[in-house]
Tab-separated table of C-alpha atoms in Angstrom:
chain	number	residue	atom	x	y	z
A	232	MET	CA	15.655	39.140	16.540
A	233	ARG	CA	18.769	37.500	15.135
A	234	TRP	CA	18.825	33.760	15.262
A	235	SER	CA	21.818	32.362	17.012
A	236	GLY	CA	22.905	28.816	17.705
A	237	ALA	CA	23.930	26.504	14.924
A	238	ASP	CA	22.363	28.541	12.093
A	239	VAL	CA	20.918	25.588	10.225
A	240	GLN	CA	18.553	27.687	8.106
A	241	ILE	CA	15.282	25.883	8.730
A	242	GLU	CA	13.004	26.999	5.922
A	243	LYS	CA	9.727	25.265	6.717
A	244	THR	CA	8.205	21.975	7.828
A	245	ASP	CA	8.204	19.568	4.902
A	246	PHE	CA	5.999	16.972	6.587
A	247	VAL	CA	5.117	15.340	9.866
A	248	ALA	CA	5.928	11.631	9.930
A	249	ILE	CA	3.268	9.341	11.392
A	250	PRO	CA	4.632	5.942	12.453
A	251	SER	CA	2.486	2.936	11.638
A	252	GLN	CA	2.449	-0.838	11.704
A	253	ASP	CA	-0.089	-0.983	8.900
A	254	ALA	CA	0.164	1.801	6.359
A	255	GLU	CA	-2.989	0.721	4.510
A	256	ARG	CA	-5.070	0.888	7.677
A	257	ALA	CA	-3.531	4.243	8.580
A	258	ALA	CA	-4.199	5.629	5.112
A	259	ALA	CA	-7.861	4.631	5.380
A	260	PHE	CA	-8.058	6.381	8.744
A	261	TYR	CA	-6.465	9.663	7.695
A	262	GLY	CA	-8.069	9.741	4.275
A	263	GLU	CA	-11.532	8.369	4.941
A	264	THR	CA	-12.302	8.577	8.652
A	265	LEU	CA	-10.708	12.011	9.118
A	266	GLY	CA	-11.342	13.022	5.517
A	267	LEU	CA	-7.967	14.634	4.921
A	268	ARG	CA	-7.010	15.490	1.372
A	269	SER	CA	-4.761	12.849	-0.104
A	270	ASP	CA	-1.583	13.914	-1.830
A	271	GLU	CA	-1.812	13.626	-5.601
A	272	HIS	CA	1.542	11.816	-5.751
A	273	SER	CA	1.435	9.489	-2.747
A	274	GLN	CA	-1.236	7.229	-1.327
A	275	TYR	CA	0.365	7.496	2.124
A	276	GLU	CA	0.482	11.273	2.409
A	277	PHE	CA	-2.399	13.466	3.550
A	278	TRP	CA	-2.785	17.203	3.972
A	279	ALA	CA	-4.311	19.159	6.839
A	280	GLY	CA	-4.043	22.732	5.636
A	281	ASP	CA	-0.395	23.489	4.861
A	282	ILE	CA	0.895	20.423	6.649
A	283	CYS	CA	1.575	17.089	5.006
A	284	LEU	CA	1.250	14.003	7.183
A	285	GLY	CA	3.416	11.183	5.884
A	286	ILE	CA	2.604	7.657	7.018
A	287	TRP	CA	5.596	5.342	7.274
A	288	GLU	CA	6.394	1.946	8.707
A	289	PRO	CA	9.534	2.087	10.884
A	290	ALA	CA	9.869	-1.713	10.743
A	291	LYS	CA	10.429	-1.513	6.990
A	292	MET	CA	13.480	0.658	7.649
A	293	GLY	CA	14.826	-1.629	10.342
A	294	MET	CA	13.568	0.604	13.126
A	295	GLU	CA	11.357	-0.225	16.062
A	296	PHE	CA	7.722	0.891	15.967
A	297	GLN	CA	6.374	2.631	19.028
A	298	PRO	CA	3.178	4.678	19.075
A	299	SER	CA	3.672	8.368	19.673
A	300	LYS	CA	2.172	9.269	23.042
A	301	ASN	CA	3.285	12.865	22.607
A	302	GLY	CA	3.604	15.145	19.628
A	303	HIS	CA	-0.151	15.550	19.192
A	304	VAL	CA	-1.049	16.920	15.772
A	305	ALA	CA	-3.820	19.474	16.436
A	306	PHE	CA	-6.459	19.362	13.717
A	307	HIS	CA	-8.519	22.525	13.501
A	308	VAL	CA	-12.230	21.816	13.243
A	309	PRO	CA	-15.070	24.340	13.396
A	310	ASP	CA	-16.839	22.494	16.210
A	311	VAL	CA	-14.910	20.093	18.446
A	312	ALA	CA	-17.999	18.567	20.071
A	313	ALA	CA	-19.673	17.838	16.745
A	314	ALA	CA	-16.520	16.409	15.191
A	315	ARG	CA	-15.875	14.264	18.253
A	316	GLU	CA	-19.384	12.868	18.159
A	317	GLU	CA	-19.041	11.999	14.511
A	318	LEU	CA	-15.678	10.294	14.997
A	319	GLU	CA	-16.895	8.385	18.043
A	320	GLY	CA	-19.746	7.172	15.891
A	321	LYS	CA	-17.105	5.691	13.592
A	322	GLY	CA	-15.409	3.915	16.482
A	323	VAL	CA	-12.551	6.358	17.090
A	324	THR	CA	-11.133	6.238	20.639
A	325	PHE	CA	-10.955	9.496	22.581
A	326	ASN	CA	-8.920	9.918	25.759
A	327	GLY	CA	-10.865	11.704	28.475
A	328	GLU	CA	-13.358	14.518	28.227
A	329	THR	CA	-13.044	17.477	25.898
A	330	PHE	CA	-11.045	20.259	27.576
A	331	ASP	CA	-12.060	23.873	27.688
A	332	THR	CA	-8.763	25.648	28.365
A	333	GLY	CA	-10.400	29.051	28.624
A	334	VAL	CA	-9.295	29.968	25.108
A	335	CYS	CA	-9.930	26.771	23.148
A	336	HIS	CA	-11.542	23.359	23.075
A	337	MET	CA	-9.328	20.283	22.836
A	338	ALA	CA	-10.261	16.630	22.476
A	339	LEU	CA	-7.507	14.015	22.513
A	340	PHE	CA	-7.836	10.883	20.424
A	341	GLU	CA	-5.753	8.181	18.773
A	342	ASP	CA	-5.209	6.832	15.317
A	343	PRO	CA	-5.397	3.029	14.759
A	344	ASP	CA	-1.694	2.673	15.671
A	345	GLY	CA	-2.212	4.446	18.993
A	346	ASN	CA	-0.579	7.720	17.935
A	347	ASP	CA	-1.919	10.715	19.849
A	348	LEU	CA	-3.914	13.316	17.929
A	349	MET	CA	-6.122	16.239	18.888
A	350	LEU	CA	-9.216	18.034	17.685
A	351	HIS	CA	-8.744	21.726	18.390
A	352	ASN	CA	-10.682	24.940	18.091
A	353	ARG	CA	-9.595	28.236	19.541
A	354	TYR	CA	-12.573	30.455	20.189
A	355	ALA	CA	-10.733	33.339	21.918
A	356	PRO	CA	-9.141	36.045	19.784
A	357	TYR	CA	-5.381	35.977	19.326
A	358	SER	CA	-4.765	39.343	20.985
A	359	GLY	CA	-2.408	39.605	23.954
A	360	ASP	CA	-0.359	36.725	25.224
A	361	SER	CA	-2.736	33.802	25.385
A	362	ALA	CA	-1.801	30.257	24.519
A	363	ALA	CA	-2.614	28.575	21.245
B	184	MET	CA	-17.338	13.881	7.401
B	185	ILE	CA	-15.623	16.130	9.893
B	186	ASP	CA	-14.169	19.276	8.454
B	187	VAL	CA	-10.456	19.492	9.265
B	188	GLU	CA	-9.645	22.996	8.092
B	189	ARG	CA	-5.947	23.098	8.923
B	190	THR	CA	-3.256	21.995	11.351
B	191	ASP	CA	-3.208	24.427	14.266
B	192	PHE	CA	0.032	23.115	15.790
B	193	VAL	CA	1.908	20.041	16.888
B	194	SER	CA	2.052	19.808	20.671
B	195	VAL	CA	5.437	18.598	21.869
B	196	ILE	CA	5.728	17.623	25.522
B	197	VAL	CA	9.117	18.174	27.148
B	198	ARG	CA	10.512	17.612	30.623
B	199	ASP	CA	12.462	20.863	30.918
B	200	LEU	CA	10.833	23.877	29.303
B	201	GLU	CA	13.814	26.229	29.530
B	202	ARG	CA	16.162	23.671	28.014
B	203	ALA	CA	13.678	23.030	25.203
B	204	LYS	CA	13.205	26.745	24.529
B	205	THR	CA	16.940	27.165	24.148
B	206	PHE	CA	17.097	24.204	21.792
B	207	TYR	CA	14.227	25.164	19.475
B	208	GLY	CA	14.837	28.905	19.603
B	209	GLU	CA	18.611	29.123	19.654
B	210	THR	CA	20.191	25.829	18.599
B	211	LEU	CA	17.720	25.249	15.770
B	212	GLY	CA	17.060	28.962	15.336
B	213	ILE	CA	13.299	28.653	14.891
B	214	GLN	CA	11.398	31.901	15.321
B	215	PRO	CA	9.588	32.111	18.674
B	216	ASN	CA	6.029	33.426	18.786
B	217	THR	CA	6.430	36.404	21.104
B	218	LYS	CA	2.701	36.398	21.885
B	219	ALA	CA	2.613	32.830	23.144
B	220	HIS	CA	1.803	32.129	26.778
B	221	ALA	CA	4.966	31.733	28.859
B	222	SER	CA	3.942	28.225	29.941
B	223	TYR	CA	3.225	27.168	26.350
B	224	PRO	CA	6.004	28.596	24.210
B	225	GLU	CA	5.518	28.370	20.470
B	226	PHE	CA	7.999	28.216	17.621
B	227	GLU	CA	7.061	29.047	14.042
B	228	THR	CA	8.612	26.991	11.276
B	229	GLY	CA	6.751	28.958	8.616
B	230	ASN	CA	3.875	26.601	7.984
B	231	LEU	CA	3.797	24.711	11.293
B	232	THR	CA	3.644	25.936	14.877
B	233	ILE	CA	5.512	23.761	17.365
B	234	SER	CA	3.807	24.216	20.741
B	235	LEU	CA	5.824	23.155	23.781
B	236	ARG	CA	4.525	22.252	27.182
B	237	ALA	CA	6.260	20.748	30.186
B	238	GLU	CA	5.275	17.508	31.841
B	239	ALA	CA	7.733	15.672	34.054
B	240	ASP	CA	5.585	12.651	34.879
B	241	HIS	CA	4.638	9.871	32.479
B	242	PHE	CA	6.871	11.385	29.830
B	243	THR	CA	7.454	9.468	26.626
B	244	PRO	CA	9.282	11.035	23.697
B	245	SER	CA	7.306	11.931	20.611
B	246	ARG	CA	7.594	9.502	17.697
B	247	THR	CA	5.725	11.924	15.467
B	248	ALA	CA	8.781	13.241	13.695
B	249	ILE	CA	8.664	16.803	12.421
B	250	ALA	CA	10.647	17.014	9.182
B	251	LEU	CA	12.427	20.366	9.082
B	252	ARG	CA	13.520	21.506	5.661
B	253	VAL	CA	17.060	22.796	5.355
B	254	PRO	CA	18.907	23.724	2.179
B	255	ASP	CA	21.710	21.219	2.845
B	256	VAL	CA	21.167	18.276	5.216
B	257	ASP	CA	24.866	17.421	5.525
B	258	ALA	CA	25.883	20.984	6.310
B	259	ALA	CA	23.093	21.441	8.853
B	260	ARG	CA	23.880	18.113	10.475
B	261	THR	CA	27.549	19.030	10.800
B	262	LYS	CA	26.641	22.341	12.436
B	263	LEU	CA	24.251	20.703	14.886
B	264	GLU	CA	26.686	17.924	15.737
B	265	SER	CA	29.333	20.549	16.471
B	266	VAL	CA	27.087	21.949	19.219
B	267	GLY	CA	26.388	18.511	20.663
B	268	VAL	CA	23.160	17.423	18.974
B	269	ALA	CA	23.016	13.616	18.646
B	270	PHE	CA	21.771	12.066	15.416
B	271	ALA	CA	20.382	8.539	15.047
B	272	GLY	CA	22.222	6.645	12.353
B	273	GLU	CA	23.580	7.877	9.068
B	274	THR	CA	21.892	10.352	6.786
B	275	PHE	CA	19.617	8.493	4.352
B	276	ASP	CA	19.466	9.143	0.653
B	277	THR	CA	16.050	7.787	-0.268
B	278	GLY	CA	16.536	8.402	-3.954
B	279	VAL	CA	14.421	11.558	-3.847
B	280	CYS	CA	15.549	13.229	-0.620
B	281	HIS	CA	18.124	13.365	2.135
B	282	VAL	CA	16.896	12.759	5.651
B	283	ALA	CA	18.717	12.703	9.004
B	284	PHE	CA	16.982	11.652	12.221
B	285	PHE	CA	17.683	13.426	15.478
B	286	GLY	CA	15.916	14.470	18.647
B	287	ASP	CA	15.413	17.438	20.898
B	288	PRO	CA	17.024	17.247	24.382
B	289	ASP	CA	14.106	15.064	25.562
B	290	GLY	CA	14.378	12.720	22.607
B	291	ASN	CA	11.326	14.021	20.743
B	292	ALA	CA	11.698	12.972	17.119
B	293	LEU	CA	12.843	15.471	14.519
B	294	MET	CA	14.374	15.178	11.062
B	295	LEU	CA	16.440	17.321	8.826
B	296	HIS	CA	14.996	16.918	5.352
B	297	ASN	CA	15.675	18.100	1.861
B	298	ARG	CA	13.990	16.764	-1.236
B	299	TYR	CA	16.185	17.185	-4.252
B	300	ALA	CA	14.021	15.380	-6.807
B	301	LEU	CA	11.109	17.089	-8.478
B	302	VAL	CA	7.767	16.202	-6.918
B	303	GLY	CA	5.958	13.753	-9.146
B	304	GLY	CA	9.026	13.423	-11.324
């Protein structure tokens, strides 16, 4: 398939930017509560597999902060129920019950700034045309 | 400690799925996952899957900006602007990278990004 459109040559995702009102609090959440690997060069960047999450404060760039109630980053965990229980034990807020979509488990939660996140585990094989 | 093994995808909610598919697949030219469910189209940036789903009610645009690497931010911005993509503000030079903020047709946050300085340098 030949790409059409504007041909901007997107090579990869460099990072996913997480807006925050308190970068220190956010860093503690992503690094300690979620246990993501911290970047060796930045105390506000954390890795989940191949994806770097970069915490930033929009107010410091003259931009308005609003929590992201969309754009859920889906963290793959081996057992959604177990991970949810552990995070709830640390005071993390989940939104609703854990879904079973028929191919995966999903549990929606928030970081301390109110940004939407997700625990995710697909248990169905990736054959055919099923969703992620 | 929970064991986050990887990022499976970022779920981006849109109001008009067909419009969004055209934008991600054709305007931005990101490779679609041909095996994805028709109601949940997926686009593969190489290391991150962008998973779309439609929701007309209670929609708020994503503030979780996905930073898409391009070889030349200015050139890519010019191309996208020529097909009607709106950018927010000027392109920043942070001292280590160029970054330009824009949105998909529903206003979900995206960036064009290119780091020109060596990491850790």
